[in-house]
Amino acid sequence: MMSILGFLLALVVGVFVAPILGGLITGLDRRITARIQSRLGPPILQPFYDVAKLLGKEKLLNNSWQAFCAYVYLVAAATSVVLFFMQSDLLLIFFVQAVGAVFLVIGAMSVPSPYSQIGAQRELIQVLTYEPLLVLVLAGIYVHTGTFKISGIYALEEPMLLKLPLLFLVLGYALTIKLRKSPFDISASAHAHQEIVRGVYTEFSGPYLAILEIAHFYEVILILGLVSLFWSTSFVGMLVLVALTYLAEILVDNVSSRMTWRWMVTSAWAVGLTLTLINLLSLTM
Amino acid sequence: MHSTLMFILIVLPFLAAIACAVVPVKQVRSAVVVVTGALLVVASLLLIGKVPFETSFTSMAGLPLASMTQLADFLLLGFVLFLGWKHKHLGIKILAGAQLVILFALEAFMMDHHAASMAFVADPLSLTLVLIISIVGSIICIHAIPYMDNHEHHLHLTISRQPRFFAWLVVLLGTMNALVLTNDLLAFYFFFELTTLCSYMLIGHDGTEEATNNSVRALYLGSMGGLALLLGAVFFQNMLGSLEIQEIIKLAPSAGYAMLPMALLCVAAFVKSAQAPFQSWLLGAMVAPTPTSALLHSSTMVKAGVYLVLRMAPGFVDTTLSTYVALFGAFTFLATALLAVSQSNAKRILAYSTVSNLGLIIACAGINTPAATAAALFLIIFHAVSKALLFLCVGTIEQRIESRDIEDMHGLFVRMPVTASLAVIGVLTMILPPFGMLMGKWMAIESAAANVPVIMMLALGSAITLLYWARWAGLLMSHPLQGGVTPEVQPKLTKYPLVALCGGAVLLSLLSPWIYSALIVPMIDMVNLANPQAMFEAPYVTSKGMLGADSGVFPVAPLFLVLIVGMFLGLRVLKNAQGAREASIYLAGAQSRTAQTPDSFVGPVNQPVKVANANYYLTRLLPEGKVTCWVNTAAVLLALLLVVGGL
C-alpha cells in the first residue's frame, strides 16, 4: 500500500500542480496554433489571465443547477487526476472522469436554449464515441500487464508502446475527441462563431465558465498522463512521446475541418474497433 | 426457528393473498399488505444470521407437502391449458399439453417417491435474493396502495379490481421466495411456472385488448421457458438419478451430450430474464399498472432467470457452454442497449435497460470466475434497488403529467421537485461511481478484459448505456430559473417508499465492501464446498472500505468521502447561486421582445416562435423495428449455438 507521504504528495501534485501545468500546456497549444496560422498568438499565460478575468465577472445564471453541475465537473476532474498520481486503477479513473462528462451534459441540458441543448446531445455522442475505445485500450493494457493499476505499468521493463502500437493509435483517436480538437470538435466548437455557438458551453458564463476551464486543465493532464504511460520506462521517453503526440493533435486540429457526428461515430468505431481487435488478438494468441 | 422463517417468507404471502382477495374492505387490504410487507422484511433480515442451512419438510398442517406440490403442478398446467383454450392460442395449448405429458412421464415412470419431502437450502445466494424480493418487493407493494387508488379513479371503475391485483402481487413475493430457497428442481419448476401465471394475471389486469394480448404473450413465452426447464429436469433425472439442485451441480458432467440439460436450463433462464430473442414479453408487460412493471423488473420474475444461471454456474465452470453463455449475455447487453437509445417512452427505456443489465449479469455468470460472480451479485442487488426506484418515480410522474414520454418531462423539476430529484439520483446511481451498479460494471469489465469478443461488446454497451440515461436525467432539470419551483406534496405511502429506495441505493453502495465480505465471500466458499475441483479464491480483499485485488482497486469509502465533499461544495454553490442575476437563455440576439416568456425567437412578422428542444434518438440510424429483427436473428443463432455447441 501507499505511504502517507506518497498519498499527500499525490494529493498536492494532483490538486495544485496539475491544473497549472494543464493551463500552461493550453497556453502553449494556443501559441503553436497561432504560429501555424501565421499569427503571433497570445502569451503562454493567457489561459490563466482568461480564467482570472472570468472569475471576477458577475454571476449570471439561467438555472442554478448549472452552478452545481460546474463544480461537480471540477471535483470529478480533480479526483481523477489525483487518482492518476496515486497510481490507482485506470478503469476506475476513467469512470470517475465520466462523472464530470455527465454533469457537464446535465448542466448544459438544464437550460432550454437550443444551442446548449444541441451541444449537450452532441457531447453525449462524443462520450459515446470515445468511451468504448478508451475502455478497450485499458483492457489491452490489462492483457499486457495483468493489472489495471498504473503501478503495474511502471513495473514493466520495456515501453508498452512496442507491444500495443495499434492501441496507442486508438487512444490518440479517442483523445482527439476528448480534447475537443477538429475534426471532432462537434459539441463545443472552440473555433469562431459557428452554428451551435459554443454548444455545451454556451449557457455557462463568468465564474462558472472559469470553473469549466479549470476542469478542462485537469483533463488535459489526465489525457497526457495516459499517453505518457505508453513509454513508462524513461522520463525522457515519456516527455518525447507526450510532446510528439500533442504536436500531432495540434497539427490535426489545424489541418482538418469539423465533421458531422455521424462521421465521427462510424469512422472512430470502424477504425478503432478494427485496430483494437488486431492488437488484442495479437496479444492473446 | 427455521420453519417459522420459512413459513413467513413462503406461506404467509399466500395467506395474505387469500385475505386480500376475500375481504373487500380497502382498509383491511392495505393493512394486510403493509403488515405482510413488514413481516417479510423482518423475516428476511433474521435469515441473515441463519445461513447457511438446509431443511426439509415432509408435511405442512398435516398435509403431505411433496404430493400436494405434485398435484398443484398438474392443476397449474391444466389451468394454463385452459387459458390456451380460452384465448384460442395454439402455442400455449401445445406447450402446456407437452409439459403435462412429460411431467406425468417423469413422475410416474422415472422417479422414486419413497422419501418424499420438500428440501430447502438457504445459502448466501438465495439469501441475497430473498432479501431483495422481500424488502424491495414489499416496498413496491406498499407504494402500490395509493397508486392503485389513483389508477382506478382515473379509469372510473365502479367495482374495484384491487383485491385481485394485490392478491397476485403478494403471491408473486411468496412464490419468488420459494423459488430461490428450494433445492428440488421439480419444485423449482412448479414455482417457475407459478411466476409465469402471476405475470399473466398481473399484466392482463386492466383487461384492455392490449393488456390481454400482452399477458397471453407472456404466458406463451413463459411456457416455452417452462418446457425447456422440464426437459432439462427429465435429462438430469435420467442421467444422474437425482433432481436435487446441489447434487446436480456437484455431479454435473462437463462435456459432450451431457451438457444438453444444463443448456436447456440456461434457455429457460433466458426466457424468464427476457433476454433477446424473448424480450417482447417484458416490453409488453409495460401496459400493466406501474407497480406490476416495477415488481417484474426489479426484484422478482426476471431475477428468477439470472438466479437460475448463477445457481447452476458452478456446474459448468470452464466449459464451452460457459463461454457461450458469456457471449450470449454480452450480446444481449449491447443489443438491447442499442434498442433503448431509440426510445422516448420512459417505461420502454426502463424495460430495455432491464433486459440489458440482466444480459450483463448473465455474461458475468458465463465468465464464471469468482470476480465475475461477485460482479453478478452486486449487479443483481443494486439493479433491483435503483430500478425499483426509477419505476416508481415514472409511475408517480405518469399519474401527474399523464404521459410516459420523456419528452413531456422537460423541466419536470419545476413541477415535481421531489420526484424529479429522486429520479435523477436514481439515474445517477445506475451509471456513475461510487455507486454499486457502476462498481458491478467495473468488476464485470475487469473480469472480462481478456475475453476479446465479450469485452468489445461490454465496452460498447456500457457507453451506450451512459447515453440513454444521461440525456434523461438532464432533461428532467431543463427549465429556466424564472417563476421558481412549486413545492410538491406526495401521499405518505408514495413518498416513504421512494425515499427508502433512494436512500437504500446510496447507502448500500457505501456498504458494498461489507456486503462483499458478508455475502459474496461466503458464497464463493460455498461453491468450493459443493464443487471440490473449483478451488475458487475470494477475488478481492477489503480494507478501510476499499475493494482491492492484484488486478485493480475500487476505493469505495474514499470515493464516498469525495462525493460528500463534492456535494457539500456543490450545494453551497447552489445556495450562493440563488443570488445570481437571472439571465434569459441565449438565442443569438434573436430574442422576441413581444412574447410573454423569454424563450422565444423573433419569427416572421414579428411573431414569437417558441424554442422547442428534443433529444437525439438516432432513429434513422437505429430504427427499432429493423434493429429488433437483426437482434432477434442473431440471438436465435447464438442460443442455438449455445444448446448445440456444447455437444
mmCIF file with all atom_site columns, N, CA and C in Angstrom, chain B residues 479-518:
data_model
loop_
_atom_site.group_PDB
_atom_site.id
_atom_site.type_symbol
_atom_site.label_atom_id
_atom_site.label_alt_id
_atom_site.label_comp_id
_atom_site.label_asym_id
_atom_site.label_entity_id
_atom_site.label_seq_id
_atom_site.pdbx_PDB_ins_code
_atom_site.Cartn_x
_atom_site.Cartn_y
_atom_site.Cartn_z
_atom_site.occupancy
_atom_site.B_iso_or_equiv
_atom_site.pdbx_formal_charge
_atom_site.auth_seq_id
_atom_site.auth_comp_id
_atom_site.auth_asym_id
_atom_site.auth_atom_id
_atom_site.pdbx_PDB_model_num
ATOM 1   N N  . HIS B 1 479 ? -35.056 23.634  -17.227 1.00 0.00 ? 479 HIS B N  1
ATOM 2   C CA . HIS B 1 479 ? -36.067 24.688  -17.078 1.00 0.00 ? 479 HIS B CA 1
ATOM 3   C C  . HIS B 1 479 ? -35.376 26.000  -16.764 1.00 0.00 ? 479 HIS B C  1
ATOM 4   N N  . PRO B 1 480 ? -35.980 27.131  -17.154 1.00 0.00 ? 480 PRO B N  1
ATOM 5   C CA . PRO B 1 480 ? -35.398 28.409  -16.776 1.00 0.00 ? 480 PRO B CA 1
ATOM 6   C C  . PRO B 1 480 ? -35.723 28.714  -15.311 1.00 0.00 ? 480 PRO B C  1
ATOM 7   N N  . LEU B 1 481 ? -34.870 29.527  -14.717 1.00 0.00 ? 481 LEU B N  1
ATOM 8   C CA . LEU B 1 481 ? -34.999 29.813  -13.292 1.00 0.00 ? 481 LEU B CA 1
ATOM 9   C C  . LEU B 1 481 ? -36.279 30.592  -12.973 1.00 0.00 ? 481 LEU B C  1
ATOM 10  N N  . GLN B 1 482 ? -36.708 31.417  -13.937 1.00 0.00 ? 482 GLN B N  1
ATOM 11  C CA . GLN B 1 482 ? -37.822 32.321  -13.673 1.00 0.00 ? 482 GLN B CA 1
ATOM 12  C C  . GLN B 1 482 ? -39.070 31.572  -13.202 1.00 0.00 ? 482 GLN B C  1
ATOM 13  N N  . GLY B 1 483 ? -39.769 32.194  -12.297 1.00 0.00 ? 483 GLY B N  1
ATOM 14  C CA . GLY B 1 483 ? -41.030 31.602  -11.872 1.00 0.00 ? 483 GLY B CA 1
ATOM 15  C C  . GLY B 1 483 ? -40.889 30.738  -10.638 1.00 0.00 ? 483 GLY B C  1
ATOM 16  N N  . GLY B 1 484 ? -39.706 30.193  -10.404 1.00 0.00 ? 484 GLY B N  1
ATOM 17  C CA . GLY B 1 484 ? -39.473 29.404  -9.201  1.00 0.00 ? 484 GLY B CA 1
ATOM 18  C C  . GLY B 1 484 ? -40.069 28.016  -9.292  1.00 0.00 ? 484 GLY B C  1
ATOM 19  N N  . VAL B 1 485 ? -39.909 27.281  -8.197  1.00 0.00 ? 485 VAL B N  1
ATOM 20  C CA . VAL B 1 485 ? -40.295 25.883  -8.154  1.00 0.00 ? 485 VAL B CA 1
ATOM 21  C C  . VAL B 1 485 ? -41.543 25.736  -7.300  1.00 0.00 ? 485 VAL B C  1
ATOM 22  N N  . THR B 1 486 ? -42.534 24.985  -7.786  1.00 0.00 ? 486 THR B N  1
ATOM 23  C CA . THR B 1 486 ? -43.723 24.734  -6.956  1.00 0.00 ? 486 THR B CA 1
ATOM 24  C C  . THR B 1 486 ? -43.459 23.542  -6.046  1.00 0.00 ? 486 THR B C  1
ATOM 25  N N  . PRO B 1 487 ? -43.696 23.712  -4.742  1.00 0.00 ? 487 PRO B N  1
ATOM 26  C CA . PRO B 1 487 ? -43.458 22.580  -3.833  1.00 0.00 ? 487 PRO B CA 1
ATOM 27  C C  . PRO B 1 487 ? -44.398 21.428  -4.180  1.00 0.00 ? 487 PRO B C  1
ATOM 28  N N  . GLU B 1 488 ? -43.916 20.214  -3.892  1.00 0.00 ? 488 GLU B N  1
ATOM 29  C CA . GLU B 1 488 ? -44.679 19.033  -4.278  1.00 0.00 ? 488 GLU B CA 1
ATOM 30  C C  . GLU B 1 488 ? -45.181 18.313  -3.030  1.00 0.00 ? 488 GLU B C  1
ATOM 31  N N  . VAL B 1 489 ? -46.446 17.957  -3.043  1.00 0.00 ? 489 VAL B N  1
ATOM 32  C CA . VAL B 1 489 ? -46.991 17.198  -1.918  1.00 0.00 ? 489 VAL B CA 1
ATOM 33  C C  . VAL B 1 489 ? -47.264 15.775  -2.389  1.00 0.00 ? 489 VAL B C  1
ATOM 34  N N  . GLN B 1 490 ? -46.673 14.808  -1.695  1.00 0.00 ? 490 GLN B N  1
ATOM 35  C CA . GLN B 1 490 ? -46.910 13.410  -2.050  1.00 0.00 ? 490 GLN B CA 1
ATOM 36  C C  . GLN B 1 490 ? -47.613 12.733  -0.900  1.00 0.00 ? 490 GLN B C  1
ATOM 37  N N  . PRO B 1 491 ? -48.513 11.774  -1.198  1.00 0.00 ? 491 PRO B N  1
ATOM 38  C CA . PRO B 1 491 ? -49.069 10.973  -0.097  1.00 0.00 ? 491 PRO B CA 1
ATOM 39  C C  . PRO B 1 491 ? -47.929 10.214  0.599   1.00 0.00 ? 491 PRO B C  1
ATOM 40  N N  . LYS B 1 492 ? -48.117 9.963   1.901   1.00 0.00 ? 492 LYS B N  1
ATOM 41  C CA . LYS B 1 492 ? -47.041 9.314   2.675   1.00 0.00 ? 492 LYS B CA 1
ATOM 42  C C  . LYS B 1 492 ? -46.627 7.982   2.077   1.00 0.00 ? 492 LYS B C  1
ATOM 43  N N  . LEU B 1 493 ? -47.616 7.185   1.644   1.00 0.00 ? 493 LEU B N  1
ATOM 44  C CA . LEU B 1 493 ? -47.282 5.853   1.140   1.00 0.00 ? 493 LEU B CA 1
ATOM 45  C C  . LEU B 1 493 ? -46.635 5.916   -0.238  1.00 0.00 ? 493 LEU B C  1
ATOM 46  N N  . THR B 1 494 ? -46.631 7.101   -0.850  1.00 0.00 ? 494 THR B N  1
ATOM 47  C CA . THR B 1 494 ? -45.871 7.272   -2.081  1.00 0.00 ? 494 THR B CA 1
ATOM 48  C C  . THR B 1 494 ? -44.463 7.727   -1.740  1.00 0.00 ? 494 THR B C  1
ATOM 49  N N  . LYS B 1 495 ? -44.403 8.678   -0.820  1.00 0.00 ? 495 LYS B N  1
ATOM 50  C CA . LYS B 1 495 ? -43.125 9.320   -0.526  1.00 0.00 ? 495 LYS B CA 1
ATOM 51  C C  . LYS B 1 495 ? -42.152 8.366   0.167   1.00 0.00 ? 495 LYS B C  1
ATOM 52  N N  . TYR B 1 496 ? -42.629 7.697   1.235   1.00 0.00 ? 496 TYR B N  1
ATOM 53  C CA . TYR B 1 496 ? -41.698 6.866   2.014   1.00 0.00 ? 496 TYR B CA 1
ATOM 54  C C  . TYR B 1 496 ? -41.030 5.774   1.178   1.00 0.00 ? 496 TYR B C  1
ATOM 55  N N  . PRO B 1 497 ? -41.814 5.016   0.363   1.00 0.00 ? 497 PRO B N  1
ATOM 56  C CA . PRO B 1 497 ? -41.137 4.012   -0.457  1.00 0.00 ? 497 PRO B CA 1
ATOM 57  C C  . PRO B 1 497 ? -40.065 4.612   -1.371  1.00 0.00 ? 497 PRO B C  1
ATOM 58  N N  . LEU B 1 498 ? -40.387 5.761   -1.991  1.00 0.00 ? 498 LEU B N  1
ATOM 59  C CA . LEU B 1 498 ? -39.408 6.378   -2.896  1.00 0.00 ? 498 LEU B CA 1
ATOM 60  C C  . LEU B 1 498 ? -38.151 6.767   -2.137  1.00 0.00 ? 498 LEU B C  1
ATOM 61  N N  . VAL B 1 499 ? -38.348 7.434   -0.994  1.00 0.00 ? 499 VAL B N  1
ATOM 62  C CA . VAL B 1 499 ? -37.191 7.891   -0.222  1.00 0.00 ? 499 VAL B CA 1
ATOM 63  C C  . VAL B 1 499 ? -36.394 6.694   0.300   1.00 0.00 ? 499 VAL B C  1
ATOM 64  N N  . ALA B 1 500 ? -37.109 5.641   0.731   1.00 0.00 ? 500 ALA B N  1
ATOM 65  C CA . ALA B 1 500 ? -36.415 4.460   1.251   1.00 0.00 ? 500 ALA B CA 1
ATOM 66  C C  . ALA B 1 500 ? -35.557 3.833   0.161   1.00 0.00 ? 500 ALA B C  1
ATOM 67  N N  . LEU B 1 501 ? -36.108 3.726   -1.056  1.00 0.00 ? 501 LEU B N  1
ATOM 68  C CA . LEU B 1 501 ? -35.344 3.109   -2.142  1.00 0.00 ? 501 LEU B CA 1
ATOM 69  C C  . LEU B 1 501 ? -34.140 3.966   -2.514  1.00 0.00 ? 501 LEU B C  1
ATOM 70  N N  . CYS B 1 502 ? -34.352 5.283   -2.550  1.00 0.00 ? 502 CYS B N  1
ATOM 71  C CA . CYS B 1 502 ? -33.267 6.191   -2.906  1.00 0.00 ? 502 CYS B CA 1
ATOM 72  C C  . CYS B 1 502 ? -32.163 6.108   -1.849  1.00 0.00 ? 502 CYS B C  1
ATOM 73  N N  . GLY B 1 503 ? -32.559 6.192   -0.583  1.00 0.00 ? 503 GLY B N  1
ATOM 74  C CA . GLY B 1 503 ? -31.583 6.062   0.498   1.00 0.00 ? 503 GLY B CA 1
ATOM 75  C C  . GLY B 1 503 ? -30.880 4.717   0.432   1.00 0.00 ? 503 GLY B C  1
ATOM 76  N N  . GLY B 1 504 ? -31.666 3.670   0.142   1.00 0.00 ? 504 GLY B N  1
ATOM 77  C CA . GLY B 1 504 ? -31.087 2.332   0.039   1.00 0.00 ? 504 GLY B CA 1
ATOM 78  C C  . GLY B 1 504 ? -30.039 2.256   -1.055  1.00 0.00 ? 504 GLY B C  1
ATOM 79  N N  . ALA B 1 505 ? -30.346 2.848   -2.216  1.00 0.00 ? 505 ALA B N  1
ATOM 80  C CA . ALA B 1 505 ? -29.400 2.773   -3.337  1.00 0.00 ? 505 ALA B CA 1
ATOM 81  C C  . ALA B 1 505 ? -28.074 3.428   -2.958  1.00 0.00 ? 505 ALA B C  1
ATOM 82  N N  . VAL B 1 506 ? -28.151 4.559   -2.251  1.00 0.00 ? 506 VAL B N  1
ATOM 83  C CA . VAL B 1 506 ? -26.925 5.273   -1.889  1.00 0.00 ? 506 VAL B CA 1
ATOM 84  C C  . VAL B 1 506 ? -26.198 4.564   -0.743  1.00 0.00 ? 506 VAL B C  1
ATOM 85  N N  . LEU B 1 507 ? -26.966 4.231   0.291   1.00 0.00 ? 507 LEU B N  1
ATOM 86  C CA . LEU B 1 507 ? -26.351 3.662   1.496   1.00 0.00 ? 507 LEU B CA 1
ATOM 87  C C  . LEU B 1 507 ? -25.748 2.286   1.221   1.00 0.00 ? 507 LEU B C  1
ATOM 88  N N  . LEU B 1 508 ? -26.483 1.454   0.483   1.00 0.00 ? 508 LEU B N  1
ATOM 89  C CA . LEU B 1 508 ? -25.958 0.123   0.183   1.00 0.00 ? 508 LEU B CA 1
ATOM 90  C C  . LEU B 1 508 ? -24.680 0.224   -0.637  1.00 0.00 ? 508 LEU B C  1
ATOM 91  N N  . SER B 1 509 ? -24.593 1.242   -1.510  1.00 0.00 ? 509 SER B N  1
ATOM 92  C CA . SER B 1 509 ? -23.357 1.423   -2.274  1.00 0.00 ? 509 SER B CA 1
ATOM 93  C C  . SER B 1 509 ? -22.197 1.685   -1.333  1.00 0.00 ? 509 SER B C  1
ATOM 94  N N  . LEU B 1 510 ? -22.442 2.519   -0.337  1.00 0.00 ? 510 LEU B N  1
ATOM 95  C CA . LEU B 1 510 ? -21.390 2.819   0.636   1.00 0.00 ? 510 LEU B CA 1
ATOM 96  C C  . LEU B 1 510 ? -20.991 1.545   1.393   1.00 0.00 ? 510 LEU B C  1
ATOM 97  N N  . LEU B 1 511 ? -21.984 0.696   1.641   1.00 0.00 ? 511 LEU B N  1
ATOM 98  C CA . LEU B 1 511 ? -21.714 -0.513  2.427   1.00 0.00 ? 511 LEU B CA 1
ATOM 99  C C  . LEU B 1 511 ? -21.164 -1.663  1.578   1.00 0.00 ? 511 LEU B C  1
ATOM 100 N N  . SER B 1 512 ? -20.946 -1.418  0.281   1.00 0.00 ? 512 SER B N  1
ATOM 101 C CA . SER B 1 512 ? -20.624 -2.546  -0.594  1.00 0.00 ? 512 SER B CA 1
ATOM 102 C C  . SER B 1 512 ? -19.397 -3.367  -0.165  1.00 0.00 ? 512 SER B C  1
ATOM 103 N N  . PRO B 1 513 ? -18.323 -2.764  0.394   1.00 0.00 ? 513 PRO B N  1
ATOM 104 C CA . PRO B 1 513 ? -17.224 -3.636  0.838   1.00 0.00 ? 513 PRO B CA 1
ATOM 105 C C  . PRO B 1 513 ? -17.679 -4.621  1.911   1.00 0.00 ? 513 PRO B C  1
ATOM 106 N N  . TRP B 1 514 ? -18.596 -4.180  2.763   1.00 0.00 ? 514 TRP B N  1
ATOM 107 C CA . TRP B 1 514 ? -19.084 -5.059  3.828   1.00 0.00 ? 514 TRP B CA 1
ATOM 108 C C  . TRP B 1 514 ? -20.058 -6.082  3.274   1.00 0.00 ? 514 TRP B C  1
ATOM 109 N N  . ILE B 1 515 ? -20.881 -5.662  2.323   1.00 0.00 ? 515 ILE B N  1
ATOM 110 C CA . ILE B 1 515 ? -21.764 -6.625  1.643   1.00 0.00 ? 515 ILE B CA 1
ATOM 111 C C  . ILE B 1 515 ? -20.904 -7.701  1.012   1.00 0.00 ? 515 ILE B C  1
ATOM 112 N N  . TYR B 1 516 ? -19.793 -7.254  0.439   1.00 0.00 ? 516 TYR B N  1
ATOM 113 C CA . TYR B 1 516 ? -18.884 -8.199  -0.198  1.00 0.00 ? 516 TYR B CA 1
ATOM 114 C C  . TYR B 1 516 ? -18.396 -9.242  0.804   1.00 0.00 ? 516 TYR B C  1
ATOM 115 N N  . SER B 1 517 ? -17.897 -8.772  1.969   1.00 0.00 ? 517 SER B N  1
ATOM 116 C CA . SER B 1 517 ? -17.361 -9.783  2.900   1.00 0.00 ? 517 SER B CA 1
ATOM 117 C C  . SER B 1 517 ? -18.460 -10.609 3.550   1.00 0.00 ? 517 SER B C  1
ATOM 118 N N  . ALA B 1 518 ? -19.660 -10.032 3.703   1.00 0.00 ? 518 ALA B N  1
ATOM 119 C CA . ALA B 1 518 ? -20.710 -10.781 4.386   1.00 0.00 ? 518 ALA B CA 1
ATOM 120 C C  . ALA B 1 518 ? -21.441 -11.760 3.466   1.00 0.00 ? 518 ALA B C  1
#
